[in-house]
């Protein structure tokens, strides 16, 4: 199915129909296509009964143009795409956002949060290399400052697939991501982002952030740096060994191997939807 963002950009989306009137919009992580969230979407339909909507932000997955070279897209544009998904769901029923990584940023970047009953985020964090374990932080710093700039100049976009880093990204998305990850408090430390960071103070909906102790990109202290800007937030730290899971990292939260994490998410959705 097709959705239209605020500026008319066409986005590819998927609706997983459920028997209840409520809706869950799943907000994707950076460089992760919507198909990655299909198992979680089906689980929500089967176990909570809600309708679920996923989409690909512009430039990613099924919303990717023929070429990314010269394609204009930024993280602000992605926040607008996120808002389009929320709006579609909210027009059809009470809506809760469930998401991954970038979802924790996007939820407060526009007024879309006002149309929701809450947000449950896996692996959200501030993105600064200094929050990461030392070895990983050094690798990430080197990628941002040594490896990636010449590659982006050469290709005209971030060729992430060639590097095993997920989907290729438009140059503008890469530039926003790189700049904001250079700050300990992400875009809250960026004066040029003041046009939207003030919106976070207006978020009344409850936000739950779940982070694993073995997530090298978004460890719990990184989550604290980000979610402290939401007035009504709750941080949940998980240990894969306590769940009987061999490694969560940054991506496995939303894979079927980590269904043990999904029960609390489902309960949050039921509570916010006032479902039995």
PDB file of C-alpha atoms in Angstrom:
ATOM      1  CA  UNK A   1       0.000   0.000   0.000  1.00  0.00           C
ATOM      2  CA  UNK A   2       1.019   3.623  -0.475  1.00  0.00           C
ATOM      3  CA  UNK A   3       1.169   6.463   2.030  1.00  0.00           C
ATOM      4  CA  UNK A   4       1.927  10.095   1.338  1.00  0.00           C
ATOM      5  CA  UNK A   5       4.239  12.124   3.539  1.00  0.00           C
ATOM      6  CA  UNK A   6       3.618  15.774   4.387  1.00  0.00           C
ATOM      7  CA  UNK A   7       5.518  17.011   1.318  1.00  0.00           C
ATOM      8  CA  UNK A   8       3.832  14.575  -1.071  1.00  0.00           C
ATOM      9  CA  UNK A   9       6.588  11.943  -1.084  1.00  0.00           C
ATOM     10  CA  UNK A  10       5.151   8.490  -1.738  1.00  0.00           C
ATOM     11  CA  UNK A  11       6.023   5.850   0.844  1.00  0.00           C
ATOM     12  CA  UNK A  12       5.526   2.105   0.746  1.00  0.00           C
ATOM     13  CA  UNK A  13       3.690   0.697   3.757  1.00  0.00           C
ATOM     14  CA  UNK A  14       2.127  -2.579   4.936  1.00  0.00           C
ATOM     15  CA  UNK A  15      -1.067  -3.056   6.923  1.00  0.00           C
ATOM     16  CA  UNK A  16      -1.418  -6.201   9.041  1.00  0.00           C
ATOM     17  CA  UNK A  17      -5.163  -6.345   9.845  1.00  0.00           C
ATOM     18  CA  UNK A  18      -6.323  -7.291  13.324  1.00  0.00           C
ATOM     19  CA  UNK A  19      -9.763  -7.837  14.904  1.00  0.00           C
ATOM     20  CA  UNK A  20      -9.541  -4.943  17.386  1.00  0.00           C
ATOM     21  CA  UNK A  21     -10.123  -1.269  16.629  1.00  0.00           C
ATOM     22  CA  UNK A  22      -6.707  -0.231  17.911  1.00  0.00           C
ATOM     23  CA  UNK A  23      -3.585   0.360  15.832  1.00  0.00           C
ATOM     24  CA  UNK A  24       0.142  -0.042  16.408  1.00  0.00           C
ATOM     25  CA  UNK A  25       2.548   1.827  14.184  1.00  0.00           C
ATOM     26  CA  UNK A  26       6.022   0.267  14.127  1.00  0.00           C
ATOM     27  CA  UNK A  27       8.762   2.865  13.684  1.00  0.00           C
ATOM     28  CA  UNK A  28      11.843   1.415  11.987  1.00  0.00           C
ATOM     29  CA  UNK A  29      15.499   1.867  12.877  1.00  0.00           C
ATOM     30  CA  UNK A  30      17.971   3.683  10.653  1.00  0.00           C
ATOM     31  CA  UNK A  31      18.729   1.630   7.551  1.00  0.00           C
ATOM     32  CA  UNK A  32      16.354  -1.194   8.486  1.00  0.00           C
ATOM     33  CA  UNK A  33      13.542  -1.983   6.005  1.00  0.00           C
ATOM     34  CA  UNK A  34       9.982  -2.589   7.164  1.00  0.00           C
ATOM     35  CA  UNK A  35      10.071  -6.275   6.210  1.00  0.00           C
ATOM     36  CA  UNK A  36      12.435  -6.839   9.152  1.00  0.00           C
ATOM     37  CA  UNK A  37       9.514  -6.112  11.501  1.00  0.00           C
ATOM     38  CA  UNK A  38       7.025  -8.521   9.909  1.00  0.00           C
ATOM     39  CA  UNK A  39       7.382 -11.212  12.635  1.00  0.00           C
ATOM     40  CA  UNK A  40       6.727  -8.665  15.379  1.00  0.00           C
ATOM     41  CA  UNK A  41       3.787  -7.204  13.452  1.00  0.00           C
ATOM     42  CA  UNK A  42       2.196 -10.640  13.080  1.00  0.00           C
ATOM     43  CA  UNK A  43       2.809 -11.382  16.766  1.00  0.00           C
ATOM     44  CA  UNK A  44       0.973  -8.186  17.741  1.00  0.00           C
ATOM     45  CA  UNK A  45      -1.960  -9.114  15.505  1.00  0.00           C
ATOM     46  CA  UNK A  46      -2.165 -12.667  16.844  1.00  0.00           C
ATOM     47  CA  UNK A  47      -1.501 -11.946  20.528  1.00  0.00           C
ATOM     48  CA  UNK A  48      -2.947  -8.466  21.080  1.00  0.00           C
ATOM     49  CA  UNK A  49      -5.460  -8.298  18.256  1.00  0.00           C
ATOM     50  CA  UNK A  50      -4.548  -4.849  16.980  1.00  0.00           C
ATOM     51  CA  UNK A  51      -4.011  -3.598  13.459  1.00  0.00           C
ATOM     52  CA  UNK A  52      -0.340  -3.001  12.708  1.00  0.00           C
ATOM     53  CA  UNK A  53       1.232  -0.604  10.216  1.00  0.00           C
ATOM     54  CA  UNK A  54       4.836  -0.588   9.020  1.00  0.00           C
ATOM     55  CA  UNK A  55       6.489   1.604   6.393  1.00  0.00           C
ATOM     56  CA  UNK A  56       9.791   2.328   4.700  1.00  0.00           C
ATOM     57  CA  UNK A  57      11.131   5.848   5.145  1.00  0.00           C
ATOM     58  CA  UNK A  58      12.014   7.640   1.921  1.00  0.00           C
ATOM     59  CA  UNK A  59      15.163   6.267   0.324  1.00  0.00           C
ATOM     60  CA  UNK A  60      15.002   2.905   2.129  1.00  0.00           C
ATOM     61  CA  UNK A  61      13.577  -0.502   1.243  1.00  0.00           C
ATOM     62  CA  UNK A  62      10.506  -0.351  -0.982  1.00  0.00           C
ATOM     63  CA  UNK A  63      10.539   3.477  -0.737  1.00  0.00           C
ATOM     64  CA  UNK A  64      13.971   3.679  -2.378  1.00  0.00           C
ATOM     65  CA  UNK A  65      14.199   5.505  -5.719  1.00  0.00           C
ATOM     66  CA  UNK A  66      16.070   4.130  -8.720  1.00  0.00           C
ATOM     67  CA  UNK A  67      19.237   5.878  -7.557  1.00  0.00           C
ATOM     68  CA  UNK A  68      20.233   7.500  -4.271  1.00  0.00           C
ATOM     69  CA  UNK A  69      22.852   9.715  -5.870  1.00  0.00           C
ATOM     70  CA  UNK A  70      21.498  13.245  -5.557  1.00  0.00           C
ATOM     71  CA  UNK A  71      18.339  12.034  -3.809  1.00  0.00           C
ATOM     72  CA  UNK A  72      17.255  14.681  -1.273  1.00  0.00           C
ATOM     73  CA  UNK A  73      16.349  13.161   2.095  1.00  0.00           C
ATOM     74  CA  UNK A  74      17.274  14.020   5.664  1.00  0.00           C
ATOM     75  CA  UNK A  75      16.527  12.672   9.125  1.00  0.00           C
ATOM     76  CA  UNK A  76      13.999  15.503   9.479  1.00  0.00           C
ATOM     77  CA  UNK A  77      12.262  14.126   6.388  1.00  0.00           C
ATOM     78  CA  UNK A  78      12.231  10.704   8.003  1.00  0.00           C
ATOM     79  CA  UNK A  79      10.562  12.200  11.061  1.00  0.00           C
ATOM     80  CA  UNK A  80       7.856  13.552   8.737  1.00  0.00           C
ATOM     81  CA  UNK A  81       7.499  10.090   7.172  1.00  0.00           C
ATOM     82  CA  UNK A  82       7.181   8.663  10.681  1.00  0.00           C
ATOM     83  CA  UNK A  83       4.483  11.250  11.396  1.00  0.00           C
ATOM     84  CA  UNK A  84       2.630  10.206   8.226  1.00  0.00           C
ATOM     85  CA  UNK A  85       2.502   6.632   9.494  1.00  0.00           C
ATOM     86  CA  UNK A  86       1.207   7.766  12.889  1.00  0.00           C
ATOM     87  CA  UNK A  87      -1.426   9.972  11.238  1.00  0.00           C
ATOM     88  CA  UNK A  88      -2.675   7.135   9.013  1.00  0.00           C
ATOM     89  CA  UNK A  89      -3.117   4.868  12.021  1.00  0.00           C
ATOM     90  CA  UNK A  90      -4.605   7.542  14.290  1.00  0.00           C
ATOM     91  CA  UNK A  91      -7.253   8.409  11.713  1.00  0.00           C
ATOM     92  CA  UNK A  92      -8.496   4.823  11.982  1.00  0.00           C
ATOM     93  CA  UNK A  93      -8.347   4.125  15.692  1.00  0.00           C
ATOM     94  CA  UNK A  94      -6.492   4.668  18.971  1.00  0.00           C
ATOM     95  CA  UNK A  95      -2.782   4.347  18.258  1.00  0.00           C
ATOM     96  CA  UNK A  96       0.318   3.232  20.133  1.00  0.00           C
ATOM     97  CA  UNK A  97       3.804   3.439  18.650  1.00  0.00           C
ATOM     98  CA  UNK A  98       6.213   0.534  18.966  1.00  0.00           C
ATOM     99  CA  UNK A  99       9.639   0.957  17.522  1.00  0.00           C
ATOM    100  CA  UNK A 100      13.331   0.412  17.211  1.00  0.00           C
ATOM    101  CA  UNK A 101      16.286   2.778  17.606  1.00  0.00           C
ATOM    102  CA  UNK A 102      15.448   5.845  15.418  1.00  0.00           C
ATOM    103  CA  UNK A 103      11.842   5.548  16.575  1.00  0.00           C
ATOM    104  CA  UNK A 104      13.012   6.892  19.944  1.00  0.00           C
ATOM    105  CA  UNK A 105      14.216  10.038  18.185  1.00  0.00           C
ATOM    106  CA  UNK A 106      11.357  10.464  15.731  1.00  0.00           C
ATOM    107  CA  UNK A 107       8.603  10.213  18.339  1.00  0.00           C
ATOM    108  CA  UNK A 108       9.450  13.665  19.712  1.00  0.00           C
ATOM    109  CA  UNK A 109      10.663  15.350  16.528  1.00  0.00           C
ATOM    110  CA  UNK A 110       7.193  16.368  15.316  1.00  0.00           C
ATOM    111  CA  UNK A 111       3.762  16.833  16.884  1.00  0.00           C
ATOM    112  CA  UNK A 112       2.755  13.291  15.847  1.00  0.00           C
ATOM    113  CA  UNK A 113       3.115  12.106  19.450  1.00  0.00           C
ATOM    114  CA  UNK A 114      -0.021  14.090  20.309  1.00  0.00           C
ATOM    115  CA  UNK A 115      -2.061  11.624  18.245  1.00  0.00           C
ATOM    116  CA  UNK A 116      -0.827   8.590  20.172  1.00  0.00           C
ATOM    117  CA  UNK A 117      -1.395   6.897  23.513  1.00  0.00           C
ATOM    118  CA  UNK A 118       2.243   5.994  24.104  1.00  0.00           C
ATOM    119  CA  UNK A 119       5.504   4.708  22.680  1.00  0.00           C
ATOM    120  CA  UNK A 120       7.503   1.548  23.414  1.00  0.00           C
ATOM    121  CA  UNK A 121      11.043   1.615  22.024  1.00  0.00           C
ATOM    122  CA  UNK A 122      13.744  -1.021  21.737  1.00  0.00           C
ATOM    123  CA  UNK A 123      17.407   0.021  21.389  1.00  0.00           C
ATOM    124  CA  UNK A 124      16.927   3.775  21.467  1.00  0.00           C
ATOM    125  CA  UNK A 125      19.976   5.848  22.390  1.00  0.00           C
ATOM    126  CA  UNK A 126      21.920   9.055  21.912  1.00  0.00           C
ATOM    127  CA  UNK A 127      24.341   7.509  19.385  1.00  0.00           C
ATOM    128  CA  UNK A 128      27.534   9.142  20.664  1.00  0.00           C
ATOM    129  CA  UNK A 129      30.585   6.872  20.476  1.00  0.00           C
ATOM    130  CA  UNK A 130      31.539   7.833  24.040  1.00  0.00           C
ATOM    131  CA  UNK A 131      28.525   5.981  25.448  1.00  0.00           C
ATOM    132  CA  UNK A 132      29.654   2.765  23.786  1.00  0.00           C
ATOM    133  CA  UNK A 133      32.127   0.184  25.119  1.00  0.00           C
ATOM    134  CA  UNK A 134      35.633   1.511  24.460  1.00  0.00           C
ATOM    135  CA  UNK A 135      36.517  -0.800  21.579  1.00  0.00           C
ATOM    136  CA  UNK A 136      33.219  -0.280  19.789  1.00  0.00           C
ATOM    137  CA  UNK A 137      33.378   3.464  20.410  1.00  0.00           C
ATOM    138  CA  UNK A 138      36.784   3.677  18.751  1.00  0.00           C
ATOM    139  CA  UNK A 139      35.557   1.694  15.744  1.00  0.00           C
ATOM    140  CA  UNK A 140      32.503   3.919  15.379  1.00  0.00           C
ATOM    141  CA  UNK A 141      34.599   7.093  15.702  1.00  0.00           C
ATOM    142  CA  UNK A 142      36.936   5.807  12.997  1.00  0.00           C
ATOM    143  CA  UNK A 143      34.002   4.971  10.731  1.00  0.00           C
ATOM    144  CA  UNK A 144      32.482   8.445  11.062  1.00  0.00           C
ATOM    145  CA  UNK A 145      35.763  10.312  10.698  1.00  0.00           C
ATOM    146  CA  UNK A 146      38.000   8.163   8.502  1.00  0.00           C
ATOM    147  CA  UNK A 147      36.150   5.459   6.560  1.00  0.00           C
ATOM    148  CA  UNK A 148      32.754   6.853   5.636  1.00  0.00           C
ATOM    149  CA  UNK A 149      33.374  10.470   4.477  1.00  0.00           C
ATOM    150  CA  UNK A 150      35.414   9.512   1.363  1.00  0.00           C
ATOM    151  CA  UNK A 151      32.985   6.720   0.489  1.00  0.00           C
ATOM    152  CA  UNK A 152      30.006   9.070   0.664  1.00  0.00           C
ATOM    153  CA  UNK A 153      31.869  11.621  -1.467  1.00  0.00           C
ATOM    154  CA  UNK A 154      32.639   8.923  -4.035  1.00  0.00           C
ATOM    155  CA  UNK A 155      29.174   7.345  -4.258  1.00  0.00           C
ATOM    156  CA  UNK A 156      26.987  10.353  -3.449  1.00  0.00           C
ATOM    157  CA  UNK A 157      25.239   8.352  -0.699  1.00  0.00           C
ATOM    158  CA  UNK A 158      26.251   6.007   2.112  1.00  0.00           C
ATOM    159  CA  UNK A 159      26.885   2.572   0.504  1.00  0.00           C
ATOM    160  CA  UNK A 160      26.011   0.745   3.716  1.00  0.00           C
ATOM    161  CA  UNK A 161      25.154  -2.548   1.991  1.00  0.00           C
ATOM    162  CA  UNK A 162      28.727  -2.896   0.741  1.00  0.00           C
ATOM    163  CA  UNK A 163      29.918  -2.509   4.317  1.00  0.00           C
ATOM    164  CA  UNK A 164      27.396  -4.908   5.851  1.00  0.00           C
ATOM    165  CA  UNK A 165      25.711  -2.023   7.688  1.00  0.00           C
ATOM    166  CA  UNK A 166      22.137  -2.452   6.464  1.00  0.00           C
ATOM    167  CA  UNK A 167      20.383  -0.446   3.776  1.00  0.00           C
ATOM    168  CA  UNK A 168      22.152   2.263   1.773  1.00  0.00           C
ATOM    169  CA  UNK A 169      21.294   5.736   3.037  1.00  0.00           C
ATOM    170  CA  UNK A 170      20.711   9.068   1.277  1.00  0.00           C
ATOM    171  CA  UNK A 171      23.539  11.543   1.740  1.00  0.00           C
ATOM    172  CA  UNK A 172      21.406  13.972   3.749  1.00  0.00           C
ATOM    173  CA  UNK A 173      20.358  11.237   6.171  1.00  0.00           C
ATOM    174  CA  UNK A 174      23.999  10.239   6.607  1.00  0.00           C
ATOM    175  CA  UNK A 175      25.061  13.846   7.248  1.00  0.00           C
ATOM    176  CA  UNK A 176      22.404  14.367   9.933  1.00  0.00           C
ATOM    177  CA  UNK A 177      23.222  11.051  11.563  1.00  0.00           C
ATOM    178  CA  UNK A 178      26.981  11.726  11.575  1.00  0.00           C
ATOM    179  CA  UNK A 179      26.605  15.250  12.967  1.00  0.00           C
ATOM    180  CA  UNK A 180      24.189  14.288  15.725  1.00  0.00           C
ATOM    181  CA  UNK A 181      26.247  11.255  16.740  1.00  0.00           C
ATOM    182  CA  UNK A 182      29.187  13.594  17.372  1.00  0.00           C
ATOM    183  CA  UNK A 183      27.354  15.051  20.403  1.00  0.00           C
ATOM    184  CA  UNK A 184      26.966  13.288  23.792  1.00  0.00           C
ATOM    185  CA  UNK A 185      23.288  14.277  23.896  1.00  0.00           C
ATOM    186  CA  UNK A 186      22.672  13.726  20.183  1.00  0.00           C
ATOM    187  CA  UNK A 187      20.634  16.490  18.510  1.00  0.00           C
ATOM    188  CA  UNK A 188      19.845  18.128  21.856  1.00  0.00           C
ATOM    189  CA  UNK A 189      23.426  19.484  21.761  1.00  0.00           C
ATOM    190  CA  UNK A 190      23.058  20.750  18.178  1.00  0.00           C
ATOM    191  CA  UNK A 191      21.996  24.433  18.013  1.00  0.00           C
ATOM    192  CA  UNK A 192      20.708  23.933  14.466  1.00  0.00           C
ATOM    193  CA  UNK A 193      18.165  21.371  15.752  1.00  0.00           C
ATOM    194  CA  UNK A 194      16.490  23.815  18.139  1.00  0.00           C
ATOM    195  CA  UNK A 195      13.550  24.101  15.736  1.00  0.00           C
ATOM    196  CA  UNK A 196      12.293  20.677  16.860  1.00  0.00           C
ATOM    197  CA  UNK A 197      14.050  19.619  20.068  1.00  0.00           C
ATOM    198  CA  UNK A 198      11.737  21.806  22.148  1.00  0.00           C
ATOM    199  CA  UNK A 199       8.843  19.562  21.136  1.00  0.00           C
ATOM    200  CA  UNK A 200      10.170  16.786  23.370  1.00  0.00           C
ATOM    201  CA  UNK A 201       9.137  18.796  26.439  1.00  0.00           C
ATOM    202  CA  UNK A 202       5.550  18.716  25.164  1.00  0.00           C
ATOM    203  CA  UNK A 203       5.303  14.915  24.975  1.00  0.00           C
ATOM    204  CA  UNK A 204       2.640  13.800  27.439  1.00  0.00           C
ATOM    205  CA  UNK A 205       2.296  10.209  26.252  1.00  0.00           C
ATOM    206  CA  UNK A 206       4.284   7.652  28.278  1.00  0.00           C
ATOM    207  CA  UNK A 207       7.497   6.394  26.707  1.00  0.00           C
ATOM    208  CA  UNK A 208       9.121   3.071  27.636  1.00  0.00           C
ATOM    209  CA  UNK A 209      12.714   2.450  26.523  1.00  0.00           C
ATOM    210  CA  UNK A 210      14.166  -1.071  26.583  1.00  0.00           C
ATOM    211  CA  UNK A 211      17.931  -1.505  26.244  1.00  0.00           C
ATOM    212  CA  UNK A 212      20.116  -4.571  26.604  1.00  0.00           C
ATOM    213  CA  UNK A 213      23.392  -4.625  28.494  1.00  0.00           C
ATOM    214  CA  UNK A 214      25.069  -6.182  25.418  1.00  0.00           C
ATOM    215  CA  UNK A 215      23.818  -3.539  22.964  1.00  0.00           C
ATOM    216  CA  UNK A 216      27.135  -1.953  21.959  1.00  0.00           C
ATOM    217  CA  UNK A 217      25.502   0.882  19.980  1.00  0.00           C
ATOM    218  CA  UNK A 218      22.775   1.817  22.461  1.00  0.00           C
ATOM    219  CA  UNK A 219      23.756   0.629  25.946  1.00  0.00           C
ATOM    220  CA  UNK A 220      21.622   1.722  28.913  1.00  0.00           C
ATOM    221  CA  UNK A 221      23.646   4.881  29.618  1.00  0.00           C
ATOM    222  CA  UNK A 222      23.112   5.984  26.016  1.00  0.00           C
ATOM    223  CA  UNK A 223      19.373   5.462  26.494  1.00  0.00           C
ATOM    224  CA  UNK A 224      19.437   7.611  29.621  1.00  0.00           C
ATOM    225  CA  UNK A 225      21.066  10.459  27.678  1.00  0.00           C
ATOM    226  CA  UNK A 226      18.253  10.396  25.116  1.00  0.00           C
ATOM    227  CA  UNK A 227      15.107   9.514  27.010  1.00  0.00           C
ATOM    228  CA  UNK A 228      15.768  11.927  29.874  1.00  0.00           C
ATOM    229  CA  UNK A 229      14.355  14.538  27.485  1.00  0.00           C
ATOM    230  CA  UNK A 230      10.917  12.880  27.547  1.00  0.00           C
ATOM    231  CA  UNK A 231       8.902  14.088  30.578  1.00  0.00           C
ATOM    232  CA  UNK A 232       7.134  10.745  31.133  1.00  0.00           C
ATOM    233  CA  UNK A 233       9.635   7.967  30.454  1.00  0.00           C
ATOM    234  CA  UNK A 234      10.589   4.619  31.951  1.00  0.00           C
ATOM    235  CA  UNK A 235      13.915   2.893  31.295  1.00  0.00           C
ATOM    236  CA  UNK A 236      14.087  -0.907  31.256  1.00  0.00           C
ATOM    237  CA  UNK A 237      17.476  -2.631  31.246  1.00  0.00           C
ATOM    238  CA  UNK A 238      17.549  -6.253  30.137  1.00  0.00           C
ATOM    239  CA  UNK A 239      20.211  -8.951  30.309  1.00  0.00           C
ATOM    240  CA  UNK A 240      20.103 -11.597  27.548  1.00  0.00           C
ATOM    241  CA  UNK A 241      21.448 -14.299  29.876  1.00  0.00           C
ATOM    242  CA  UNK A 242      18.536 -13.750  32.259  1.00  0.00           C
ATOM    243  CA  UNK A 243      16.148 -14.237  29.340  1.00  0.00           C
ATOM    244  CA  UNK A 244      17.877 -17.357  28.092  1.00  0.00           C
ATOM    245  CA  UNK A 245      18.794 -15.561  24.867  1.00  0.00           C
ATOM    246  CA  UNK A 246      22.220 -15.824  23.253  1.00  0.00           C
ATOM    247  CA  UNK A 247      22.923 -12.200  22.445  1.00  0.00           C
ATOM    248  CA  UNK A 248      20.537  -9.310  21.820  1.00  0.00           C
ATOM    249  CA  UNK A 249      22.938  -6.679  20.527  1.00  0.00           C
ATOM    250  CA  UNK A 250      21.296  -3.817  18.634  1.00  0.00           C
ATOM    251  CA  UNK A 251      19.039  -5.723  16.250  1.00  0.00           C
ATOM    252  CA  UNK A 252      17.734  -8.875  17.891  1.00  0.00           C
ATOM    253  CA  UNK A 253      15.137  -7.186  20.117  1.00  0.00           C
ATOM    254  CA  UNK A 254      12.671  -7.356  17.232  1.00  0.00           C
ATOM    255  CA  UNK A 255      13.601 -10.834  15.979  1.00  0.00           C
ATOM    256  CA  UNK A 256      11.544 -13.901  16.974  1.00  0.00           C
ATOM    257  CA  UNK A 257      14.441 -15.229  19.083  1.00  0.00           C
ATOM    258  CA  UNK A 258      13.660 -12.418  21.537  1.00  0.00           C
ATOM    259  CA  UNK A 259       9.916 -13.038  21.913  1.00  0.00           C
ATOM    260  CA  UNK A 260      10.542 -13.125  25.652  1.00  0.00           C
ATOM    261  CA  UNK A 261      10.825  -9.333  25.415  1.00  0.00           C
ATOM    262  CA  UNK A 262       7.575  -8.909  23.533  1.00  0.00           C
ATOM    263  CA  UNK A 263       5.184  -9.828  26.346  1.00  0.00           C
ATOM    264  CA  UNK A 264       5.825  -6.587  28.228  1.00  0.00           C
ATOM    265  CA  UNK A 265       5.440  -4.674  24.976  1.00  0.00           C
ATOM    266  CA  UNK A 266       2.096  -6.387  24.359  1.00  0.00           C
ATOM    267  CA  UNK A 267       0.949  -5.566  27.882  1.00  0.00           C
ATOM    268  CA  UNK A 268       1.883  -1.921  27.352  1.00  0.00           C
ATOM    269  CA  UNK A 269      -0.182  -1.816  24.159  1.00  0.00           C
ATOM    270  CA  UNK A 270      -3.176  -3.448  25.866  1.00  0.00           C
ATOM    271  CA  UNK A 271      -2.967  -1.066  28.810  1.00  0.00           C
ATOM    272  CA  UNK A 272      -2.749   2.036  26.655  1.00  0.00           C
ATOM    273  CA  UNK A 273      -5.545   0.758  24.379  1.00  0.00           C
ATOM    274  CA  UNK A 274      -7.608  -0.340  27.391  1.00  0.00           C
ATOM    275  CA  UNK A 275      -7.911  -3.803  25.865  1.00  0.00           C
ATOM    276  CA  UNK A 276      -8.521  -7.009  27.836  1.00  0.00           C
TER     277      UNK A 276
END
